[in-house]
CSV table of C-alpha atoms in Angstrom, one decimal:
chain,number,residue,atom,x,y,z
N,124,UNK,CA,11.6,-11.5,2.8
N,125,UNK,CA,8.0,-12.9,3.0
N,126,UNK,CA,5.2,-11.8,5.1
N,127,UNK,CA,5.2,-14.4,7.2
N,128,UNK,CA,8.9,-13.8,8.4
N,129,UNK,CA,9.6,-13.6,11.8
N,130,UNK,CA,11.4,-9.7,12.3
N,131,UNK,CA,11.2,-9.1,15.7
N,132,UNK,CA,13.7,-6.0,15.7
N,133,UNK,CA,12.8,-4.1,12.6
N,134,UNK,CA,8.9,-4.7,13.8
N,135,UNK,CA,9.9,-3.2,17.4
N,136,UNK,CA,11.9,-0.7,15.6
N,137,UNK,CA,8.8,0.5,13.3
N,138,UNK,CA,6.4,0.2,16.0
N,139,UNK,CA,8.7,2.4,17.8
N,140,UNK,CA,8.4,5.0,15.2
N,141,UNK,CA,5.1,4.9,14.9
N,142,UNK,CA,4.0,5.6,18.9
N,143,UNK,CA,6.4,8.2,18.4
N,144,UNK,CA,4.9,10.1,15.5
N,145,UNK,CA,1.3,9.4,17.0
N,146,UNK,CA,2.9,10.7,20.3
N,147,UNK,CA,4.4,13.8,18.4
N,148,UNK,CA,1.1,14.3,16.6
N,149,UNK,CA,-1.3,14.5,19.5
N,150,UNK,CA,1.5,17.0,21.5
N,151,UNK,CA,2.2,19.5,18.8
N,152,UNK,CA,-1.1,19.5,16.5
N,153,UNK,CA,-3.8,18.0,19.2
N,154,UNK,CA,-4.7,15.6,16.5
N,155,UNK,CA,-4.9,11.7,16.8
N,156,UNK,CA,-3.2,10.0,13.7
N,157,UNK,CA,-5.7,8.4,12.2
N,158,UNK,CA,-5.1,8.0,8.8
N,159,UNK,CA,-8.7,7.6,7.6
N,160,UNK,CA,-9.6,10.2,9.6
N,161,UNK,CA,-6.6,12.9,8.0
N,162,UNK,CA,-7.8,11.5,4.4
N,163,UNK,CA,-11.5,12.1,5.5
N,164,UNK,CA,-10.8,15.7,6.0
N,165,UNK,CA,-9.2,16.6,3.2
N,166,UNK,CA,-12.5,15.5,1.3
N,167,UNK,CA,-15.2,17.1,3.6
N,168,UNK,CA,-15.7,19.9,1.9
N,169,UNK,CA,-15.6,23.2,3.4
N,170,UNK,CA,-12.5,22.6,5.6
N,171,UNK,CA,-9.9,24.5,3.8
N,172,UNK,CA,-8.2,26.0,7.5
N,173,UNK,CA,-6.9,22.6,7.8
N,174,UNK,CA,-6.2,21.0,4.8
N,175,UNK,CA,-2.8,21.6,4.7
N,176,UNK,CA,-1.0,19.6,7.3
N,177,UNK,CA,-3.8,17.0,5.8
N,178,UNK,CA,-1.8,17.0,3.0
N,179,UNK,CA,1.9,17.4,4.6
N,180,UNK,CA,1.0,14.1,6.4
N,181,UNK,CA,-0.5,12.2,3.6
N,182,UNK,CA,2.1,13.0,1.1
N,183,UNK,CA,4.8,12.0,3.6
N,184,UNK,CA,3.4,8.8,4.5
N,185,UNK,CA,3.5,8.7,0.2
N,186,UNK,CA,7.3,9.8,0.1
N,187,UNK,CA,8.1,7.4,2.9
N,188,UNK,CA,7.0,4.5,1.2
N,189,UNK,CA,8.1,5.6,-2.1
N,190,UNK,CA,11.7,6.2,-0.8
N,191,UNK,CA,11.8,2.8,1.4
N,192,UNK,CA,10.6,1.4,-2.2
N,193,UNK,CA,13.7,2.1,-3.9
N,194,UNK,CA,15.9,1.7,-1.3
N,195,UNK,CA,15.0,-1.8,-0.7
N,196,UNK,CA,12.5,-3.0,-3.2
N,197,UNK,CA,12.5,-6.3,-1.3
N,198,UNK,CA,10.7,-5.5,1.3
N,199,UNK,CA,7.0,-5.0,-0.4
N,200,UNK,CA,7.7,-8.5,-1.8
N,201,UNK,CA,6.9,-9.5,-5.4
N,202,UNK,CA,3.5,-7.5,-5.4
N,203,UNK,CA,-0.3,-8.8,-4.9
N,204,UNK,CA,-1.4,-12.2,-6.6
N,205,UNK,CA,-4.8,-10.2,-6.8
N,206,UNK,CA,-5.8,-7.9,-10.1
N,207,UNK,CA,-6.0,-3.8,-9.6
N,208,UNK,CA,-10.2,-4.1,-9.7
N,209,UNK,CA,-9.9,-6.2,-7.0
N,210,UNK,CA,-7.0,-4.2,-4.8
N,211,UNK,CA,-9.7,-0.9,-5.7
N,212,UNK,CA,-12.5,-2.6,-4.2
N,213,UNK,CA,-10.7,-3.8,-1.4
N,214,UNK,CA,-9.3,0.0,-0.7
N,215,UNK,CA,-12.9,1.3,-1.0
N,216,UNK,CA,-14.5,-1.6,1.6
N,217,UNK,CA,-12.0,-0.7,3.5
N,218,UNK,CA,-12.2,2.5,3.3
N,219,UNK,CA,-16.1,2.6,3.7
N,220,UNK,CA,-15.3,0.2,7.1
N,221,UNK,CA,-13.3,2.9,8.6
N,222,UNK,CA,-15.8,5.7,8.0
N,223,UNK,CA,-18.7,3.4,9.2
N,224,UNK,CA,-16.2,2.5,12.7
N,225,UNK,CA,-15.2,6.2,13.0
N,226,UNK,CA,-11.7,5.2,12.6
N,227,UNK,CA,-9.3,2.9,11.5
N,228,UNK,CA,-6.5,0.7,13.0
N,229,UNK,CA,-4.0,3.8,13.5
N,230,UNK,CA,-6.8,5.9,15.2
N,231,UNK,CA,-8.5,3.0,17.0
N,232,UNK,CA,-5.3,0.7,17.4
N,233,UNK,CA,-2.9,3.2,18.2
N,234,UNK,CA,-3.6,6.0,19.3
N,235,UNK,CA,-7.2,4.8,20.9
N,236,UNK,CA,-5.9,1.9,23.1
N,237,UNK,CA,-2.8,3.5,24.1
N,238,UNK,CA,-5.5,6.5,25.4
N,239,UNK,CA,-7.3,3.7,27.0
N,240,UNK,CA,-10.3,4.3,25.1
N,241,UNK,CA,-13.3,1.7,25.8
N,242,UNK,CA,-14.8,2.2,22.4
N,243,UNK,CA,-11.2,1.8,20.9
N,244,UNK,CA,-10.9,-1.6,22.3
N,245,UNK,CA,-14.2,-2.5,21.5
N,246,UNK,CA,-13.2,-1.6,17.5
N,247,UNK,CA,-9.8,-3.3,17.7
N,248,UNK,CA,-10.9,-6.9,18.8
N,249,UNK,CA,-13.8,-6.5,16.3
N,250,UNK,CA,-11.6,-5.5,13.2
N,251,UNK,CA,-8.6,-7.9,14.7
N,252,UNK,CA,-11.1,-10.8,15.0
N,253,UNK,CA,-12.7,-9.8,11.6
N,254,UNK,CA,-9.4,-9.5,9.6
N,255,UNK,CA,-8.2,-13.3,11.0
N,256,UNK,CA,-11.3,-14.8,10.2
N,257,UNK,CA,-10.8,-13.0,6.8
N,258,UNK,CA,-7.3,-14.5,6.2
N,259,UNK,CA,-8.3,-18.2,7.2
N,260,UNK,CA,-11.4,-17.7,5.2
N,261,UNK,CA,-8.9,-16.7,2.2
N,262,UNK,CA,-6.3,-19.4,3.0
N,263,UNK,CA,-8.2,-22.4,4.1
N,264,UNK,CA,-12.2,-22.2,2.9
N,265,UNK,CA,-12.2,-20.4,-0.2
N,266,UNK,CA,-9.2,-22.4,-2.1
């Protein structure tokens, strides 16, 4: 399978899943499911009352992937055409974008506009719109 598959059932499927457990998250923890937002807490330091379902979340999201890994190896493709310098640096700009936004595309995309939050809009068109012109920058410009 390639990324640029067409998988309209297994893509409704997963997005199923994932309203679900952001549904599930606000109800039973009154937390938003913000990934960069759980992975910021667990370094602020000082915040030890909540650190672990911080790290009950993370390391499932871990196990998750590392399960659907074996399972079907297929589905992450034939890994990154780009080095593990370059994958780190893209981690930490994106990582450094999310703390700068106050929130990433789980907190803003998900769980922000389905609360019908102005500022979460406002975040999704501009990291949408950023991460296309990104991708046609990468495709078509750069070579």
């Amino acid at each position: 399978m390639t990324m640029t598959e067409f998988t309209p059932l297994s893509s409704t499927l997963g997005g199923v899943v994932i309203g679900l457990a952001s549904v599930a998250m606000l109800s039973f923890n009154g937390r938003i499911a913000g990934i960069s937002g759980i992975v910021g807490g667990l370094m602020t330091p000082g915040a030890r009352d909540d650190r672990s379902w911080r790290i009950a979340f993370v390391g499932g999201l871990m196990i998750a992937g590392l399960i659907l890994s074996v399972a079907t190896p297929d589905v992450f493709g034939g890994g990154s055409p780009r080095s593990w310098p370059w994958l780190a640096l893209a981690g930490l700009t994106v990582g450094l974008g999310t703390r700068i936004g106050s929130g990433c595309t789980s907190g803003h995309g998900v769980c922000g506009l389905s609360r019908l939050s102005v500022r979460s809009l406002v975040a999704t068109a501009i990291f949408m719109s950023t991460a296309a012109a990104t991708v046609y920058w990468t495709r078509h410009l750069a070579g």
